[in-house]
Coordinates of C-alpha atoms and ligand atoms in Angstrom, one line a residue:
X33 CA -20.0 -6.9 -12.7
X34 CA -18.1 -10.4 -12.0
X35 CA -15.0 -9.7 -13.3
X36 CA -14.2 -14.0 -13.7
X37 CA -12.1 -14.3 -16.9
X38 CA -11.3 -18.0 -18.4
X39 CA -8.4 -18.7 -17.0
X40 CA -7.9 -17.4 -13.1
X41 CA -11.1 -17.6 -11.3
X42 CA -10.4 -21.5 -9.1
X43 CA -8.5 -23.0 -7.2
X44 CA -8.0 -26.3 -8.4
X45 CA -8.0 -29.5 -5.4
X46 CA -4.7 -29.7 -4.7
X47 CA -3.7 -27.5 -7.1
X48 CA -2.3 -24.9 -4.2
X49 CA -3.1 -27.2 -0.8
X50 CA -3.7 -30.7 0.9
X51 CA -5.8 -30.3 3.6
X52 CA -9.1 -31.1 3.5
X53 CA -10.5 -27.8 3.8
X54 CA -8.9 -26.4 0.7
X55 CA -10.6 -29.3 -1.3
X56 CA -13.6 -27.9 0.3
X57 CA -13.0 -24.1 -1.0
X58 CA -12.9 -22.8 -4.1
X59 CA -13.1 -18.9 -5.2
X60 CA -15.0 -16.6 -6.5
X61 CA -13.9 -13.5 -7.9
X62 CA -14.7 -10.1 -7.1
X63 CA -12.3 -8.4 -9.0
X64 CA -9.7 -9.7 -11.2
X65 CA -6.4 -8.5 -12.2
X66 CA -7.4 -7.0 -15.3
X67 CA -10.2 -4.5 -12.6
X68 CA -7.8 -3.8 -10.6
X69 CA -4.7 -3.4 -12.5
X70 CA -6.7 -0.7 -14.4
X71 CA -7.8 0.8 -11.2
X72 CA -4.7 1.6 -9.4
X73 CA -3.7 3.9 -13.3
X74 CA -6.8 5.3 -12.3
X75 CA -5.6 6.3 -8.7
X76 CA -2.3 6.8 -8.9
X77 CA -3.7 9.8 -11.7
X78 CA -5.4 10.3 -8.2
X79 CA -3.1 11.1 -6.2
X80 CA -0.7 12.8 -8.5
X81 CA -3.1 14.9 -9.6
X82 CA -4.3 16.1 -5.3
X83 CA -0.5 15.0 -4.1
X84 CA 3.1 16.3 -4.2
X85 CA 5.9 14.1 -5.5
X86 CA 8.2 14.3 -2.5
X87 CA 5.5 12.0 -0.5
X88 CA 6.0 9.2 1.7
X89 CA 3.4 6.1 1.7
X90 CA 3.5 4.0 4.2
X91 CA 2.5 0.4 4.1
X92 CA 0.4 -1.3 6.1
X93 CA 1.0 -4.5 6.9
X94 CA 0.9 -7.2 6.0
X95 CA -2.2 -7.1 3.9
X96 CA -1.6 -3.2 2.5
X97 CA 2.3 -4.9 0.4
X98 CA 1.2 -6.0 -3.0
X99 CA -1.1 -3.3 -3.3
X100 CA 1.5 -0.7 -2.4
X101 CA 4.1 -2.7 -4.9
X102 CA 1.7 -1.8 -7.5
X103 CA 0.3 1.8 -6.8
X104 CA 4.4 3.2 -6.4
X105 CA 4.9 1.9 -9.8
X106 CA 2.1 3.2 -11.1
X107 CA 3.2 6.5 -9.4
X108 CA 6.5 6.4 -11.0
X109 CA 4.6 5.9 -14.2
X110 CA 3.1 8.7 -12.5
X111 CA 6.5 10.6 -12.6
X112 CA 6.3 10.3 -8.3
X113 CA 9.4 9.7 -6.6
X114 CA 7.7 7.9 -3.6
X115 CA 10.3 7.1 -0.6
X116 CA 8.1 4.0 1.1
X117 CA 7.9 2.9 4.6
X118 CA 6.1 0.3 6.4
X119 CA 4.3 0.1 9.3
X120 CA 2.0 -2.5 11.2
X121 CA -0.4 -2.6 14.4
X122 CA -2.8 -4.0 15.9
X123 CA -5.8 -2.4 17.6
X124 CA -7.8 -4.4 20.8
X125 CA -10.8 -3.5 20.8
X126 CA -13.8 -4.9 19.7
X127 CA -16.1 -2.1 22.3
X128 CA -13.9 0.2 23.0
X129 CA -15.1 2.9 21.8
X130 CA -11.2 4.9 22.4
X131 CA -9.3 4.5 19.0
X132 CA -6.3 5.0 21.4
X133 CA -5.5 1.8 21.7
X134 CA -3.3 0.6 19.5
X135 CA 0.0 -2.3 19.7
X136 CA 3.0 -1.0 17.3
X137 CA 3.8 -4.8 15.6
X138 CA 6.5 -3.3 13.3
X139 CA 7.7 0.9 13.0
X140 CA 8.4 3.1 10.2
X141 CA 11.6 3.7 10.5
X142 CA 11.4 7.5 8.4
X143 CA 10.4 10.4 10.3
X144 CA 7.5 11.6 8.9
X145 CA 7.8 15.2 11.0
X146 CA 6.9 18.2 8.3
X147 CA 6.1 14.8 5.4
X148 CA 3.6 14.4 3.4
X149 CA 2.2 10.9 4.1
X150 CA 0.0 8.4 1.7
X151 CA -1.2 5.5 3.9
X152 CA -2.1 2.3 2.0
X153 CA -4.1 -0.2 2.7
X154 CA -5.9 -3.1 1.6
X155 CA -8.7 -2.5 3.0
X156 CA -11.4 -0.6 5.6
X157 CA -13.8 -2.2 7.6
X158 CA -14.7 -1.0 11.0
X159 CA -11.8 1.8 9.7
X160 CA -10.4 1.3 13.1
X161 CA -6.4 0.4 11.7
X162 CA -6.9 3.6 9.5
X163 CA -7.9 5.6 12.5
X164 CA -4.8 4.3 14.7
X165 CA -2.5 5.1 11.8
X166 CA -3.7 8.2 10.4
X167 CA -4.3 9.6 14.6
X168 CA 0.0 8.2 14.4
X169 CA 1.0 10.1 11.1
X170 CA -0.5 13.1 12.8
X171 CA 0.7 12.8 16.7
X172 CA 4.4 12.3 14.6
X173 CA 3.3 15.6 13.4
X174 CA 3.5 14.3 9.8
X175 CA 2.2 17.8 6.8
X176 CA -0.4 15.8 6.2
X177 CA -2.0 12.2 5.8
X178 CA -3.9 10.9 3.1
X179 CA -5.1 7.9 3.1
X180 CA -5.4 4.7 -0.4
X181 CA -7.6 2.0 0.1
X182 CA -8.0 -0.4 -2.5
X183 CA -11.6 -1.5 -1.2
X184 CA -14.0 -0.1 1.1
X185 CA -16.7 -2.7 2.6
X186 CA -17.9 0.7 3.9
X187 CA -21.5 -1.4 6.4
X188 CA -19.3 -2.3 8.5
X189 CA -18.0 1.1 9.1
X190 CA -17.6 1.3 13.3
X191 CA -15.5 4.8 13.3
X192 CA -16.0 8.1 11.4
X193 CA -13.4 7.4 8.5
X194 CA -13.8 7.4 4.7
X195 CA -10.4 7.4 3.1
X196 CA -9.2 10.0 0.8
X197 CA -8.5 7.6 -2.6
X198 CA -10.2 4.2 -2.6
X199 CA -10.6 1.6 -4.9
X200 CA -13.6 0.0 -5.4
X201 CA -16.8 -0.6 -3.1
X202 CA -16.5 -4.1 -1.5
X203 CA -19.5 -5.6 -0.4
X204 CA -19.3 -7.3 2.6
X205 CA -18.7 -10.4 2.4
X206 CA -14.7 -11.7 3.9
X207 CA -12.6 -11.3 0.8
X208 CA -9.3 -13.2 0.3
X209 CA -6.2 -12.3 -2.2
X210 CA -4.1 -9.5 -3.5
X211 CA -3.1 -9.4 -0.1
X212 CA -5.7 -11.0 1.5
X213 CA -5.4 -13.6 3.5
X214 CA -8.2 -16.0 5.4
X215 CA -6.0 -18.1 8.3
X216 CA -2.3 -17.5 6.4
X217 CA -3.4 -18.0 3.1
X218 CA -4.1 -16.6 0.1
X219 CA -2.0 -13.3 -0.2
X220 CA -0.5 -14.1 -3.6
X221 CA -3.8 -14.7 -5.4
X222 CA -3.5 -11.9 -8.5
X223 CA -7.6 -11.6 -8.0
X224 CA -9.6 -10.7 -5.3
X225 CA -12.9 -13.0 -4.2
X226 CA -14.7 -14.4 -2.2
X227 CA -14.3 -18.4 -0.8
X228 CA -17.2 -20.1 -1.1
X229 CA -17.9 -24.3 0.0
X230 CA -18.1 -26.5 -4.0
Ligands
5GP141 P1 -10.1 -2.9 9.9 O1 -9.6 -2.1 11.3 O2 -11.0 -1.2 9.3 O3 -11.5 -3.2 10.7 O4 -9.8 -4.1 9.1 C1 -8.8 -3.7 8.0 C2 -7.6 -4.6 8.3 O5 -8.6 -5.6 8.7 C3 -7.2 -5.2 7.0 O6 -6.3 -4.7 6.9 C4 -7.6 -6.1 6.8 O7 -5.5 -6.3 6.6 C5 -8.2 -6.8 7.7 N1 -10.4 -7.3 6.7 C6 -11.2 -6.6 7.2 N2 -11.7 -7.3 6.2 C7 -11.1 -8.2 5.3 C8 -11.7 -9.2 4.5 O8 -12.9 -9.3 4.0 N3 -10.6 -10.1 4.2 C9 -9.6 -10.4 4.8 N4 -8.4 -11.0 4.1 N5 -9.7 -9.5 5.6 C10 -10.5 -8.4 5.5
MG142 MG1 -4.6 -5.4 7.6

C-alpha cells in the first residue's frame, strides 16, 4: 500500500521551509505521484464512458485545482473538450443539520443551466462541501450534476452523499499534498501523504 519511492517521500529539513515546526515534520507517502497519475487515467476513462463531451468541469477551490488540472488533461486524452470553471465555498457548519448554509467565496462565471456538470474536488470528508456545491448547481438548473473526488474518507461522512467517481478510499488521517494543505502549505507536493512528527 505504501507508495513510497526512493526519490520522493521525505521533506528534508530546511529544504522547503525554515520554521521550527516544519523542521520537526516529515511526510509519510500514502499515494505516490505515479499511483495518482495512473488512477487519473482510469478515472478519465470512467468519466468519458458515463458523460457527454460537452460537459462543464467545476473545480472546487482551493484544494481541487491540481487534481482538476491533471484530470482535464486526461479527459483530453479521452477525446473530451471540457469547459472549465471554478467555485469556492465555505460551509457554516458544525452542528447544523441544514445543508443550506453556504457562503459563495468565488462564484462560477459559466451559466450551467441545461449543461451537464462534473464537480471535481480533492477529498470527500464530511460531505458538506460537495453536497452544497451539488445543490447550488441543481438550483441553477444544470441538466445533470455528477461529482468526482480524488479521495474518499468514508468514515467521516456527516451528510449522506457519495461521489460518482472516486480515485482512492482514504484512511481517516489528515492528508496533505497534491492540492491539499495544512495551514496553507504543502499544496505543491506531487504526492499525497500524512504529516508525521519525526
Ligand atoms: P467536507 O466538506 O467533505 O467535510 O470537506 C471537504 C474539504 O475539507 C476538502 O475539500 C478539503 O478542503 C478539506 N479536507 C477534508 N479532509 C482533509 C484532509 O485530510 N486534509 C486536508 N488538507 N484537507 C481536508
Ligand atoms: Mg476543499
